[in-house]
PDB file of C-alpha atoms in Angstrom:
ATOM      1  CA  TYR A  26      18.047 -54.539  33.120  1.00 62.00           C
ATOM      2  CA  ASP A  27      14.779 -53.045  32.003  1.00 66.00           C
ATOM      3  CA  LEU A  28      13.124 -49.875  33.770  1.00 79.00           C
ATOM      4  CA  LEU A  29       9.577 -49.562  33.974  1.00 79.00           C
ATOM      5  CA  ALA A  30       7.846 -46.475  33.049  1.00 84.00           C
ATOM      6  CA  ASN A  31       3.908 -45.235  33.889  1.00 87.00           C
ATOM      7  CA  ALA A  32       2.573 -43.176  30.986  1.00 86.00           C
ATOM      8  CA  LEU A  33       1.503 -39.642  32.259  1.00 86.00           C
ATOM      9  CA  VAL A  34      -1.300 -38.010  31.391  1.00 76.00           C
ATOM     10  CA  GLY A  35      -2.775 -34.132  31.448  1.00 71.00           C
ATOM     11  CA  ILE A  36       0.557 -32.658  31.592  1.00 75.00           C
ATOM     12  CA  GLY A  37      -0.045 -31.421  27.297  1.00 63.00           C
ATOM     13  CA  GLY A  38       1.075 -30.370  24.767  1.00 71.00           C
ATOM     14  CA  ASN A  39       1.590 -32.884  21.853  1.00 78.00           C
ATOM     15  CA  SER A  40       4.399 -34.582  23.328  1.00 86.00           C
ATOM     16  CA  ASP A  41       3.388 -38.013  25.166  1.00 90.00           C
ATOM     17  CA  TRP A  42       5.504 -37.842  29.195  1.00 93.00           C
ATOM     18  CA  TYR A  43       6.759 -41.346  31.333  1.00 94.00           C
ATOM     19  CA  GLN A  44       7.447 -41.295  34.600  1.00 94.00           C
ATOM     20  CA  PHE A  45      10.360 -44.110  36.529  1.00 95.00           C
ATOM     21  CA  THR A  46      12.238 -44.618  39.363  1.00 95.00           C
ATOM     22  CA  VAL A  47      15.413 -45.140  39.389  1.00 94.00           C
ATOM     23  CA  PRO A  48      17.110 -47.548  41.569  1.00 93.00           C
ATOM     24  CA  ALA A  49      20.151 -46.619  44.006  1.00 93.00           C
ATOM     25  CA  GLU A  50      21.921 -49.956  42.287  1.00 92.00           C
ATOM     26  CA  ALA A  51      21.782 -48.566  38.941  1.00 92.00           C
ATOM     27  CA  GLU A  52      23.691 -44.941  40.127  1.00 90.00           C
ATOM     28  CA  GLY A  53      26.848 -44.570  38.164  1.00 85.00           C
ATOM     29  CA  LYS A  54      25.173 -46.274  35.145  1.00 88.00           C
ATOM     30  CA  GLN A  55      24.036 -45.798  32.059  1.00 88.00           C
ATOM     31  CA  LEU A  56      20.348 -44.538  31.324  1.00 91.00           C
ATOM     32  CA  VAL A  57      19.980 -45.932  27.907  1.00 92.00           C
ATOM     33  CA  LEU A  58      16.978 -44.414  26.107  1.00 93.00           C
ATOM     34  CA  SER A  59      16.145 -45.120  22.987  1.00 93.00           C
ATOM     35  CA  THR A  60      13.084 -45.323  20.759  1.00 94.00           C
ATOM     36  CA  LEU A  61      11.618 -47.378  17.238  1.00 93.00           C
ATOM     37  CA  THR A  62       9.046 -46.293  14.845  1.00 91.00           C
ATOM     38  CA  PRO A  63       7.257 -48.495  12.946  1.00 90.00           C
ATOM     39  CA  ALA A  64       6.277 -49.748  10.097  1.00 83.00           C
ATOM     40  CA  GLY A  65       6.004 -47.223   6.954  1.00 70.00           C
ATOM     41  CA  GLY A  66       7.624 -49.250   4.364  1.00 73.00           C
ATOM     42  CA  PRO A  67       6.275 -50.717   0.896  1.00 79.00           C
ATOM     43  CA  GLY A  68       3.266 -52.162   2.547  1.00 83.00           C
ATOM     44  CA  GLU A  69       3.088 -51.386   5.455  1.00 83.00           C
ATOM     45  CA  PHE A  70       1.015 -48.631   7.126  1.00 85.00           C
ATOM     46  CA  VAL A  71       1.940 -45.218   7.258  1.00 84.00           C
ATOM     47  CA  ASN A  72       3.870 -43.540  10.074  1.00 86.00           C
ATOM     48  CA  GLU A  73       6.122 -40.244   9.659  1.00 83.00           C
ATOM     49  CA  LEU A  74       7.175 -40.556  12.809  1.00 88.00           C
ATOM     50  CA  ASP A  75      10.439 -38.391  13.527  1.00 89.00           C
ATOM     51  CA  PRO A  76      10.660 -39.026  17.207  1.00 91.00           C
ATOM     52  CA  MET A  77      12.534 -36.479  19.990  1.00 91.00           C
ATOM     53  CA  LEU A  78      13.414 -37.867  23.758  1.00 93.00           C
ATOM     54  CA  ARG A  79      13.654 -35.381  26.440  1.00 93.00           C
ATOM     55  CA  LEU A  80      15.159 -36.683  30.047  1.00 94.00           C
ATOM     56  CA  TYR A  81      13.717 -34.883  33.202  1.00 96.00           C
ATOM     57  CA  ARG A  82      15.072 -35.328  36.691  1.00 95.00           C
ATOM     58  CA  LYS A  83      12.001 -35.016  39.345  1.00 94.00           C
ATOM     59  CA  GLU A  84      12.796 -33.439  42.737  1.00 92.00           C
ATOM     60  CA  ASP A  85      10.075 -32.823  45.026  1.00 89.00           C
ATOM     61  CA  ALA A  86       8.266 -30.038  42.636  1.00 87.00           C
ATOM     62  CA  SER A  87      11.011 -29.464  40.376  1.00 92.00           C
ATOM     63  CA  VAL A  88      11.567 -31.221  37.483  1.00 93.00           C
ATOM     64  CA  THR A  89      14.767 -30.473  36.079  1.00 94.00           C
ATOM     65  CA  LEU A  90      15.895 -31.508  32.043  1.00 93.00           C
ATOM     66  CA  LEU A  91      18.959 -32.868  32.397  1.00 90.00           C
ATOM     67  CA  THR A  92      19.798 -33.925  28.314  1.00 88.00           C
ATOM     68  CA  SER A  93      17.780 -34.461  25.100  1.00 88.00           C
ATOM     69  CA  ASP A  94      18.274 -36.513  21.735  1.00 87.00           C
ATOM     70  CA  ASP A  95      16.875 -36.535  18.154  1.00 85.00           C
ATOM     71  CA  LYS A  96      18.250 -39.051  15.333  1.00 83.00           C
ATOM     72  CA  SER A  97      21.297 -40.741  17.315  1.00 83.00           C
ATOM     73  CA  ALA A  98      20.264 -44.284  16.912  1.00 85.00           C
ATOM     74  CA  ASP A  99      19.658 -44.083  13.012  1.00 85.00           C
ATOM     75  CA  GLY A 100      19.745 -40.960  11.707  1.00 82.00           C
ATOM     76  CA  ARG A 101      15.446 -41.160  12.360  1.00 86.00           C
ATOM     77  CA  ASN A 102      14.921 -42.631  15.697  1.00 91.00           C
ATOM     78  CA  ALA A 103      16.429 -40.590  19.264  1.00 91.00           C
ATOM     79  CA  GLU A 104      19.163 -42.413  21.333  1.00 90.00           C
ATOM     80  CA  LEU A 105      19.591 -40.739  24.554  1.00 89.00           C
ATOM     81  CA  ILE A 106      22.056 -41.651  26.493  1.00 87.00           C
ATOM     82  CA  TYR A 107      22.888 -40.315  31.142  1.00 89.00           C
ATOM     83  CA  VAL A 108      25.027 -41.868  33.500  1.00 88.00           C
ATOM     84  CA  VAL A 109      23.697 -42.154  36.437  1.00 90.00           C
ATOM     85  CA  PRO A 110      26.111 -40.137  39.622  1.00 87.00           C
ATOM     86  CA  PRO A 111      25.660 -40.556  42.916  1.00 86.00           C
ATOM     87  CA  SER A 112      22.838 -39.633  44.581  1.00 89.00           C
ATOM     88  CA  GLY A 113      20.762 -40.231  41.598  1.00 91.00           C
ATOM     89  CA  ALA A 114      18.489 -42.910  41.999  1.00 94.00           C
ATOM     90  CA  GLY A 115      14.652 -40.760  42.632  1.00 95.00           C
ATOM     91  CA  THR A 116      11.900 -40.165  39.698  1.00 95.00           C
ATOM     92  CA  TYR A 117      12.881 -39.612  36.189  1.00 96.00           C
ATOM     93  CA  ARG A 118      10.274 -38.379  33.650  1.00 95.00           C
ATOM     94  CA  VAL A 119      10.419 -38.608  29.756  1.00 95.00           C
ATOM     95  CA  GLU A 120       9.079 -36.168  27.357  1.00 93.00           C
ATOM     96  CA  VAL A 121       8.649 -38.481  23.689  1.00 93.00           C
ATOM     97  CA  LEU A 122       8.129 -35.695  21.439  1.00 90.00           C
ATOM     98  CA  ALA A 123       7.749 -35.068  16.982  1.00 88.00           C
ATOM     99  CA  SER A 124      12.175 -34.044  16.202  1.00 85.00           C
ATOM    100  CA  ASP A 125      12.974 -30.259  16.126  1.00 72.00           C
ATOM    101  CA  ASP A 126      13.517 -30.476  12.714  1.00 67.00           C
ATOM    102  CA  PRO A 127      11.340 -27.385  10.820  1.00 62.00           C
ATOM    103  CA  ALA A 128      11.223 -29.877   7.606  1.00 62.00           C
ATOM    104  CA  ALA A 129       9.855 -32.727   9.989  1.00 61.00           C
ATOM    105  CA  ASP A 130       6.155 -31.060  11.163  1.00 57.00           C
ATOM    106  CA  TRP A 131       4.765 -33.819  11.978  1.00 59.00           C
ATOM    107  CA  THR A 132       3.153 -34.779  15.498  1.00 60.00           C
ATOM    108  CA  ALA A 133       1.812 -38.054  15.318  1.00 76.00           C
ATOM    109  CA  GLY A 134       3.378 -41.472  14.996  1.00 84.00           C
ATOM    110  CA  GLU A 135       3.495 -45.242  16.554  1.00 89.00           C
ATOM    111  CA  TYR A 136       6.660 -45.454  18.143  1.00 92.00           C
ATOM    112  CA  ILE A 137       8.281 -47.554  20.428  1.00 92.00           C
ATOM    113  CA  LEU A 138      10.253 -46.393  23.688  1.00 94.00           C
ATOM    114  CA  THR A 139      12.752 -48.593  25.404  1.00 93.00           C
ATOM    115  CA  ILE A 140      14.516 -47.732  28.634  1.00 94.00           C
ATOM    116  CA  ASP A 141      17.602 -49.990  29.788  1.00 92.00           C
ATOM    117  CA  VAL A 142      20.371 -49.701  32.654  1.00 92.00           C
ATOM    118  CA  VAL A 143      23.603 -50.980  31.839  1.00 88.00           C
ATOM    119  CA  PRO A 144      26.589 -50.517  32.611  1.00 86.00           C
ATOM    120  CA  LEU A 145      29.550 -47.829  31.620  1.00 78.00           C
ATOM    121  CA  PRO A 146      32.983 -49.370  29.674  1.00 74.00           C
ATOM    122  CA  ASP A 147      36.020 -51.156  31.592  1.00 71.00           C
ATOM    123  CA  GLU A 148      38.207 -48.818  29.479  1.00 72.00           C
ATOM    124  CA  PRO A 149      38.316 -45.127  29.979  1.00 79.00           C
ATOM    125  CA  GLY A 150      37.202 -43.079  27.242  1.00 83.00           C
ATOM    126  CA  ILE A 151      34.052 -40.545  25.865  1.00 85.00           C
ATOM    127  CA  SER A 152      30.928 -41.357  24.969  1.00 80.00           C
ATOM    128  CA  VAL A 153      29.477 -38.709  22.194  1.00 81.00           C
ATOM    129  CA  ASN A 154      25.473 -37.788  21.905  1.00 72.00           C
ATOM    130  CA  LYS A 155      24.142 -36.447  18.544  1.00 65.00           C
ATOM    131  CA  THR A 156      21.278 -33.546  19.998  1.00 55.00           C
ATOM    132  CA  SER A 157      20.929 -32.364  16.314  1.00 55.00           C
ATOM    133  CA  VAL A 158      22.788 -31.570  13.456  1.00 56.00           C
ATOM    134  CA  THR A 159      24.245 -28.282  11.705  1.00 55.00           C
ATOM    135  CA  THR A 160      22.463 -26.058   8.317  1.00 57.00           C
ATOM    136  CA  THR A 161      24.150 -23.696   6.309  1.00 55.00           C
ATOM    137  CA  GLU A 162      23.685 -19.457   6.924  1.00 60.00           C
ATOM    138  CA  GLY A 163      24.253 -20.165  10.403  1.00 63.00           C
ATOM    139  CA  GLY A 164      22.703 -22.380  11.576  1.00 73.00           C
ATOM    140  CA  GLU A 165      22.793 -24.478  14.650  1.00 77.00           C
ATOM    141  CA  GLY A 166      23.545 -27.900  15.357  1.00 76.00           C
ATOM    142  CA  ASN A 167      24.986 -30.202  18.905  1.00 77.00           C
ATOM    143  CA  PHE A 168      26.164 -32.482  21.128  1.00 82.00           C
ATOM    144  CA  THR A 169      27.186 -33.583  24.440  1.00 83.00           C
ATOM    145  CA  VAL A 170      30.745 -35.092  25.266  1.00 87.00           C
ATOM    146  CA  VAL A 171      30.874 -37.673  29.390  1.00 85.00           C
ATOM    147  CA  LEU A 172      33.456 -39.541  30.591  1.00 86.00           C
ATOM    148  CA  ASN A 173      32.959 -43.418  30.779  1.00 81.00           C
ATOM    149  CA  THR A 174      34.875 -43.368  33.972  1.00 81.00           C
ATOM    150  CA  ALA A 175      35.579 -41.063  36.600  1.00 81.00           C
ATOM    151  CA  PRO A 176      39.794 -39.275  35.893  1.00 86.00           C
ATOM    152  CA  ASP A 177      41.726 -39.780  38.828  1.00 86.00           C
ATOM    153  CA  GLY A 178      41.911 -35.770  38.078  1.00 89.00           C
ATOM    154  CA  THR A 179      40.645 -33.133  35.101  1.00 93.00           C
ATOM    155  CA  VAL A 180      40.526 -33.698  32.327  1.00 93.00           C
ATOM    156  CA  THR A 181      40.236 -31.144  28.958  1.00 93.00           C
ATOM    157  CA  ILE A 182      39.480 -32.271  26.004  1.00 93.00           C
ATOM    158  CA  ASP A 183      39.859 -30.153  23.100  1.00 92.00           C
ATOM    159  CA  VAL A 184      37.273 -30.043  20.251  1.00 91.00           C
ATOM    160  CA  SER A 185      37.469 -28.686  16.689  1.00 89.00           C
ATOM    161  CA  SER A 186      36.363 -28.214  13.181  1.00 86.00           C
ATOM    162  CA  SER A 187      38.331 -29.764  10.125  1.00 86.00           C
ATOM    163  CA  ASP A 188      37.085 -26.894   7.855  1.00 82.00           C
ATOM    164  CA  GLU A 189      36.097 -24.092   9.884  1.00 81.00           C
ATOM    165  CA  SER A 190      35.124 -22.283   7.178  1.00 77.00           C
ATOM    166  CA  GLU A 191      32.289 -24.605   6.947  1.00 78.00           C
ATOM    167  CA  GLY A 192      31.673 -24.614  10.761  1.00 82.00           C
ATOM    168  CA  THR A 193      32.781 -23.730  13.672  1.00 86.00           C
ATOM    169  CA  VAL A 194      32.420 -24.799  17.562  1.00 88.00           C
ATOM    170  CA  SER A 195      31.505 -23.810  20.908  1.00 89.00           C
ATOM    171  CA  PRO A 196      33.312 -24.660  23.144  1.00 92.00           C
ATOM    172  CA  GLN A 197      36.610 -25.477  21.167  1.00 92.00           C
ATOM    173  CA  SER A 198      37.626 -27.113  25.442  1.00 93.00           C
ATOM    174  CA  LEU A 199      36.081 -29.153  27.721  1.00 93.00           C
ATOM    175  CA  VAL A 200      37.056 -29.300  31.488  1.00 94.00           C
ATOM    176  CA  PHE A 201      35.904 -32.581  33.632  1.00 91.00           C
ATOM    177  CA  THR A 202      36.922 -33.179  37.058  1.00 91.00           C
ATOM    178  CA  GLU A 203      36.018 -36.254  39.836  1.00 86.00           C
ATOM    179  CA  VAL A 204      33.572 -34.934  40.991  1.00 84.00           C
ATOM    180  CA  ASP A 205      31.609 -34.032  37.477  1.00 85.00           C
ATOM    181  CA  TRP A 206      32.733 -36.061  34.960  1.00 84.00           C
ATOM    182  CA  PHE A 207      29.570 -37.469  35.102  1.00 79.00           C
ATOM    183  CA  ILE A 208      27.096 -34.716  33.667  1.00 81.00           C
ATOM    184  CA  PRO A 209      27.438 -34.499  29.766  1.00 82.00           C
ATOM    185  CA  GLN A 210      28.723 -30.870  28.532  1.00 86.00           C
ATOM    186  CA  GLU A 211      27.700 -29.708  25.090  1.00 85.00           C
ATOM    187  CA  VAL A 212      29.447 -28.121  22.540  1.00 88.00           C
ATOM    188  CA  VAL A 213      27.436 -26.470  19.309  1.00 86.00           C
ATOM    189  CA  VAL A 214      27.983 -26.494  16.216  1.00 87.00           C
ATOM    190  CA  THR A 215      27.426 -23.378  14.235  1.00 85.00           C
ATOM    191  CA  GLY A 216      26.933 -23.812  10.262  1.00 80.00           C
ATOM    192  CA  ILE A 217      29.161 -21.261   7.984  1.00 79.00           C
ATOM    193  CA  ASP A 218      27.446 -19.842   5.065  1.00 72.00           C
ATOM    194  CA  ASP A 219      30.021 -18.931   3.151  1.00 66.00           C
ATOM    195  CA  ASP A 220      28.512 -17.494  -0.251  1.00 66.00           C
ATOM    196  CA  VAL A 221      29.662 -20.038  -2.548  1.00 64.00           C
ATOM    197  CA  ASP A 222      26.765 -23.270  -4.180  1.00 61.00           C
ATOM    198  CA  ASP A 223      28.832 -25.781  -3.227  1.00 58.00           C
ATOM    199  CA  GLY A 224      26.046 -27.512  -2.036  1.00 58.00           C
ATOM    200  CA  ASP A 225      26.222 -30.536   1.421  1.00 63.00           C
ATOM    201  CA  VAL A 226      30.265 -30.308   2.601  1.00 68.00           C
ATOM    202  CA  HIS A 227      30.717 -33.129   4.796  1.00 71.00           C
ATOM    203  CA  TYR A 228      33.140 -31.884   8.336  1.00 72.00           C
ATOM    204  CA  ALA A 229      34.433 -33.635  11.124  1.00 76.00           C
ATOM    205  CA  ILE A 230      33.819 -32.483  14.470  1.00 79.00           C
ATOM    206  CA  GLU A 231      37.136 -33.721  16.683  1.00 79.00           C
ATOM    207  CA  THR A 232      37.740 -34.513  20.250  1.00 80.00           C
ATOM    208  CA  GLU A 233      41.530 -35.056  21.626  1.00 75.00           C
TER     209      GLU A 233
END
């Protein structure tokens, strides 16, 4: 089902803020937030917005950043997935802002924000949520990993790069338990400057 969000004013900055309530029946399900950027094509109005999403939990006077996403939907739009934990019902906020990619310096444009709650997959496994990509010369990217279902015990996921001369990962293992399986854990990917002018080189980050 869809969740209705109310726009917030007066928070400031170049971003848009929305607030919504997650009901108790959404606990243990996936909160899926996504953007859609209309137009920008031939014969349509110019829309160069490259949106990014940040999800926050609001409790009393505090607001805590939970997770973020930049380009997971289609390389431009954002898609953010968060598993609502037990006792996770309450007030949430989402911030829509221009991409933190240094090449994306535009801060205005049209977008559609969608917020859904969907069941977790029936089969055990992991969900990977990409937040950014790497560059050379030490540039960093990151993504998050979370389990789809509660485990019976401790689960360790090894993370590695298929080509460490192009990029490395940290940490190299993620540990989930019955208590924190629904909390996304971040993996940082660092691009390596190999002093070779070989253009863009593709490599994979592997989990097992």
